Amino acid sequence: MAYLCLMRDFFRLHEHGTTVRQELLAGLTTFSTMAYILAVNPMILSKTGMDFNALITATALAAAIGTLVMGLYARLPVGLAPGMGLNAFFAYTIVLGMGYSWQFALTAVFLEGIIFIFLSLFHIREAIINTIPENLKHAISVGIGLLIALIGMANAGIIETGMRHVGDGKLDGVILKMGHITSAGPLIALLGLIVSAVLMYKKVNAALLLGILIATLAGIPLGLTVWPEHGIMSLPPSISPIAFQLEFDKIFSMDMVVILFTLLMVNLFDTVGTLIGLCSKAGLLDSRGRIPRAKQALFADAVGTTAGALLGTSVVTAYVESASGIASGGRTGLTAVTVAGMFLLALFFAPLFAMIPAAATAPALIIVGMLMMGAVVKINFDDVTEAIPAFLAIVMMPYTYSIAEGIVFGMLSYVLLKVFTGKFREISPVMYVLSVLFVLSFMLQ
């Protein structure tokens, strides 16, 4: 009982209108939508020659460390793990494309983490967050919602890429199309969606988690959910083949400058955009639209990235899937601590968590996308200099499959429109600096 009281006081559960049970359920929901990274990250990074099994352990440990710092230091309901997109840049660009070793790539990630720690400690990243205009903050939330829904539908096979070769190197004009809606993936996703929606209507706090569990069970007779052949428990693989394998002999090359700049820009705005969207959805932004304990939150992903590089994995960042736990009622760092605990538990029960098919988590992502769309009513569409940047930020996130790219388009168009319409006084000096950096990042791509 004393332990429960301590948790309530430390995380200020009463102040946020939540309970221990609600926070634990929210953490389980967030983890269930993030657990895919335990399989996907090793699959991508192992293309570089890194040990697949060691990568499973490194991924879980890096996620647990970053998320634990987020929960205990920033006290926000946000999960962290090696970021999708950034792991592909690590494997396919730095190693397979540019020809560097995976040890060199880990060194770049480590240096980025160190830089981010200093930027966080000196409030530079926090200043960037606070300089983003109010309309763009709402737009970021909406754009993330569309992106999350897109990810969920694609994971379930409800929609799929429609581009195909039609001869002479030409592609047809279909970008996205309906998937095979009567196949197992879409069917259990739609079942989970209906179940979750009904439970939400009945105000069941664990609606999203129950939807995932029911969809997982429904996948058994359809052959989508498969019981592990060798049981549900296993000892975690050793990380010795990839841990502490940094390579500093080429860090002063021009390639390292370009790699570091790319990692810094992408990770900065992925994390910033994700935190803004999640805190907006959770009702945690203050009266001036600022993230509470932003410095601590940004410090968490910097520590996670640095630790992850030493353990043997790519950049750690905040996960948009945390919105599923927030939609389930998560409001404090106890949600994040629960997620961290589940990642540690997954080290021993990885086969069990691997049972959950991507289609079963899709309903949670689709519903969260719908909920985050609600911020669109707060955007000022009467002023075109506000409306167009907001619109570009919203649509470019799902269209480019990147939160960072959406923010870049939104902020660049905001600066240009304000300057050319004589409203340049509405632009902060930080926005001008960021715009120059955005242009440089495009030139270096």
Coordinates of C-alpha atoms in Angstrom, one line a residue, residues 30 42 59 66 92 112 115 127 208 224-225 297 332 350 358 366 423 436:
T30 CA 1.5 1.1 -26.0
P42 CA 17.1 -6.7 -36.0
T59 CA 16.9 -3.3 -29.2
G66 CA 15.3 5.5 -23.1
Y92 CA 21.0 1.0 -46.4
E112 CA 24.7 12.2 -32.4
I115 CA 25.5 16.2 -29.2
A127 CA 13.8 26.5 -27.6
L208 CA -7.7 -0.8 -27.3
L224 CA -2.2 -15.6 -38.7
T225 CA -1.4 -16.1 -35.0
A297 CA 11.9 14.5 -22.4
T332 CA 1.9 10.1 -16.6
A350 CA 10.2 -12.7 -26.9
A358 CA 0.8 -6.7 -37.0
I366 CA -6.4 3.4 -36.8
K423 CA 4.2 39.5 -41.9
V436 CA 18.4 27.8 -43.6

